[in-house]
Backbone as numpy.savetxt, mean C-alpha at the origin, in Angstrom:
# Nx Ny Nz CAx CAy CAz Cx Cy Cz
-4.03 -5.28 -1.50 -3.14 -4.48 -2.33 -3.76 -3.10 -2.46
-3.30 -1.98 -1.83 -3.24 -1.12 -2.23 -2.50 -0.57 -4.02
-3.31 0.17 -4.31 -2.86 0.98 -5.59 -3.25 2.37 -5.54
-2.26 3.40 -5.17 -2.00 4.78 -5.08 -1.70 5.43 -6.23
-2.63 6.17 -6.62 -2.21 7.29 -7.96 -2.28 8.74 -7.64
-0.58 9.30 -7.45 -0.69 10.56 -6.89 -1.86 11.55 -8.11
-2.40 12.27 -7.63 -3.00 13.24 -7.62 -1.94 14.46 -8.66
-2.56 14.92 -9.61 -1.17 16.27 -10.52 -1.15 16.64 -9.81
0.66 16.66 -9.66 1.36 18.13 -9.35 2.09 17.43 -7.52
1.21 16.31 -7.18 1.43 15.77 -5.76 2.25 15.16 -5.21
3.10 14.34 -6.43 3.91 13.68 -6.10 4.93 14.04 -4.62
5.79 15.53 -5.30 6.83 15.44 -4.52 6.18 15.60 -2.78
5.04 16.29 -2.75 4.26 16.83 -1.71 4.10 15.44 -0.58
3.78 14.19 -1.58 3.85 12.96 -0.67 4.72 12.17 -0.24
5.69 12.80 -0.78 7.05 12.42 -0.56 7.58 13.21 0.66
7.44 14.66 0.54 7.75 15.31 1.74 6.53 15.17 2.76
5.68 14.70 2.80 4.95 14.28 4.02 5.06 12.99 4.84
5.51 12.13 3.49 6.15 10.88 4.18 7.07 10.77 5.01
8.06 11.54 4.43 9.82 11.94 5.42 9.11 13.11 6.57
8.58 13.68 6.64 8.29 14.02 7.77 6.95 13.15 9.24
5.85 12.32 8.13 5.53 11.90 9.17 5.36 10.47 9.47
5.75 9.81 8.45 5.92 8.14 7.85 4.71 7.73 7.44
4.23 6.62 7.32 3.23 6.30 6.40 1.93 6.29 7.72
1.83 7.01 8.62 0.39 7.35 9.62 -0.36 5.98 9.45
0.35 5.16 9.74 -0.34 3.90 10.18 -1.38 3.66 11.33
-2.58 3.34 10.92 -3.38 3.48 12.27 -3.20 1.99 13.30
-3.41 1.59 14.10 -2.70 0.43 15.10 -3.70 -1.02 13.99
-2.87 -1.89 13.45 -3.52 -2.69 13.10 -3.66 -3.21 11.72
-3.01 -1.99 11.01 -2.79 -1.88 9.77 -1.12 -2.16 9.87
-0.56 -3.00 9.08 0.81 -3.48 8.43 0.94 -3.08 7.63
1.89 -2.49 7.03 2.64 -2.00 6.04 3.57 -3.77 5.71
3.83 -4.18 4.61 4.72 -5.44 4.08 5.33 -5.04 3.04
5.46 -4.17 1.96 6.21 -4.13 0.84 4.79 -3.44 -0.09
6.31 -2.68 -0.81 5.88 -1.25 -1.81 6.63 -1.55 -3.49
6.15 -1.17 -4.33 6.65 -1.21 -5.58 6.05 0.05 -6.30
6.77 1.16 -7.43 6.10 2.30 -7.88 6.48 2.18 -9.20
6.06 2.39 -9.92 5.81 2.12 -11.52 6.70 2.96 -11.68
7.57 2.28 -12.87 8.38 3.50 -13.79 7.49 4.99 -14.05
8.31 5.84 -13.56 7.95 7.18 -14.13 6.95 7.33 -13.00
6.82 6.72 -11.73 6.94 7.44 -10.33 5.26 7.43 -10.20
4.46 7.51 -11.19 2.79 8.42 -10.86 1.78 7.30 -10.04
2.33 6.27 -10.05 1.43 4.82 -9.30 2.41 4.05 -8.56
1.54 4.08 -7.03 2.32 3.08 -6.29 1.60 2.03 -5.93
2.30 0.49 -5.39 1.58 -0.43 -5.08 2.09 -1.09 -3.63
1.10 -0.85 -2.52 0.91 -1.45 -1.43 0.70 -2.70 -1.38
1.36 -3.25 -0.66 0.59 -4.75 -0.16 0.90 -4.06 1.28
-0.60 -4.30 2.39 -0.79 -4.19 3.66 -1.81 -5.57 3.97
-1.42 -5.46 5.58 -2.18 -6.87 5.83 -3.15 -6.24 7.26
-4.29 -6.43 7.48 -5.29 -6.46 8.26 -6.36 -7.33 7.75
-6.78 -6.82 9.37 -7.95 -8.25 9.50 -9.39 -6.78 9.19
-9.19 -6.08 8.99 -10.23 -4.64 9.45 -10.38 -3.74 7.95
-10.99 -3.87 7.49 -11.34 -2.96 6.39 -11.10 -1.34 6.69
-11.78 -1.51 7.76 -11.88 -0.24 8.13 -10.53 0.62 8.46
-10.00 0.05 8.99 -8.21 0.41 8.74 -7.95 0.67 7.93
-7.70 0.31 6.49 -7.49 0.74 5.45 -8.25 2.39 4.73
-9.20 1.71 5.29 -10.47 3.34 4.92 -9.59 4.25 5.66
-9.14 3.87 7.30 -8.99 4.90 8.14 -7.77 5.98 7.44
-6.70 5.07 6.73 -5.24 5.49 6.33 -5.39 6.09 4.94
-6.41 6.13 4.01 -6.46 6.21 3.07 -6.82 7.44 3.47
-7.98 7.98 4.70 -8.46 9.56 4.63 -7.28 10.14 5.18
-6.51 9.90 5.38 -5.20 10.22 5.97 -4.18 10.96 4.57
-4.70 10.26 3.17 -3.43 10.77 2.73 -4.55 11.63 1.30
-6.19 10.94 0.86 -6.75 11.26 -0.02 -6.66 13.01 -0.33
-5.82 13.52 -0.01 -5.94 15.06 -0.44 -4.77 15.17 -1.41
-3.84 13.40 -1.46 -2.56 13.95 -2.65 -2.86 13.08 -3.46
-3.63 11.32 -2.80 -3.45 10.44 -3.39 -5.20 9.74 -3.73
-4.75 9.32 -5.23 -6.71 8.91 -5.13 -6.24 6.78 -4.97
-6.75 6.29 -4.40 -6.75 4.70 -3.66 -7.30 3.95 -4.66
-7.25 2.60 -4.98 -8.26 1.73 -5.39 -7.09 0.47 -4.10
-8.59 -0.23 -4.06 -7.93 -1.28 -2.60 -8.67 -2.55 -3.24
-7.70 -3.55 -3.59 -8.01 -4.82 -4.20 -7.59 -5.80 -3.12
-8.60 -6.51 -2.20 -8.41 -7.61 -1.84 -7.29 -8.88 -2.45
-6.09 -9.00 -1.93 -5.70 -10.69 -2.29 -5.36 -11.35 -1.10
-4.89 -12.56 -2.00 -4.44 -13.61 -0.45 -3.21 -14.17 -1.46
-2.74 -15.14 -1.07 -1.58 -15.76 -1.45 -2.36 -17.30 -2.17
-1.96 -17.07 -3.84 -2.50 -18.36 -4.68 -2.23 -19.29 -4.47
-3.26 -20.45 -4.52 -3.34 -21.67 -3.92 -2.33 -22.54 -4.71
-2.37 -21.91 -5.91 -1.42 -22.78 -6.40 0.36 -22.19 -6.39
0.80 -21.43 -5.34 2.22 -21.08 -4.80 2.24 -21.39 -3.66
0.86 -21.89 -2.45 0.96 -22.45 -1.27 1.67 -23.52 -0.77
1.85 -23.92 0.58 2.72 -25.11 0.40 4.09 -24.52 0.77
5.08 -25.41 -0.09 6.31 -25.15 0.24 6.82 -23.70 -0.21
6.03 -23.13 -1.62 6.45 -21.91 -1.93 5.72 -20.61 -1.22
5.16 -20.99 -0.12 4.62 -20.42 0.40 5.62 -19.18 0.76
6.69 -19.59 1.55 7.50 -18.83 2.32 7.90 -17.75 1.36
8.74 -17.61 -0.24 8.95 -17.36 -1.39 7.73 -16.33 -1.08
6.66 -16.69 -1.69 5.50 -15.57 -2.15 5.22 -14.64 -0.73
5.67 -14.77 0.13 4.91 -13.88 1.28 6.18 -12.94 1.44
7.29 -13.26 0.70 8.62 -12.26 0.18 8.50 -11.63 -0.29
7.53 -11.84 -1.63 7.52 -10.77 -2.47 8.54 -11.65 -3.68
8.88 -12.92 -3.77 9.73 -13.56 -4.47 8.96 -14.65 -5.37
């Protein structure tokens, strides 16, 4: 899980860098689903790699609007199983 907190004043700036260059995914890094807090100032990534370093790579990619914190998860053992399919939705 990514967690993005634009930077003052950055918002719209990452917005117009996005529509112009999309989220500069480096090969290896997945993008899966986004959610942004009421009132716009924090966003939340879920990306999937096997590479840490991917994540580092995409993060110097945008750290001049956005400051990162990157929290490891996996999918809880106790929604595995049949609700498996459900939680990897986002449901």
């Amino acid at each position: 899980m990514v967690i993005e907190k634009f930077r003052p004043g950055m918002k719209d700036v990452v917005y117009k860098r996005y529509a112009a260059q999309g989220r500069m995914l480096p090969e290896g890094l997945e993008y899966v689903r986004s959610w942004v807090e009421d009132g716009g100032d924090r966003c939340f990534q879920l990306m999937r790699t096997g590479e840490r370093e991917l994540l580092q790579q995409w993060c110097s990619r945008w750290e001049d609007l956005v400051e990162f914190e990157l929290v490891p998860v996996k999918v809880s053992p106790t929604i595995q199983g049949a609700a498996a399919p459900d939680a990897e939705n986002g449901l």
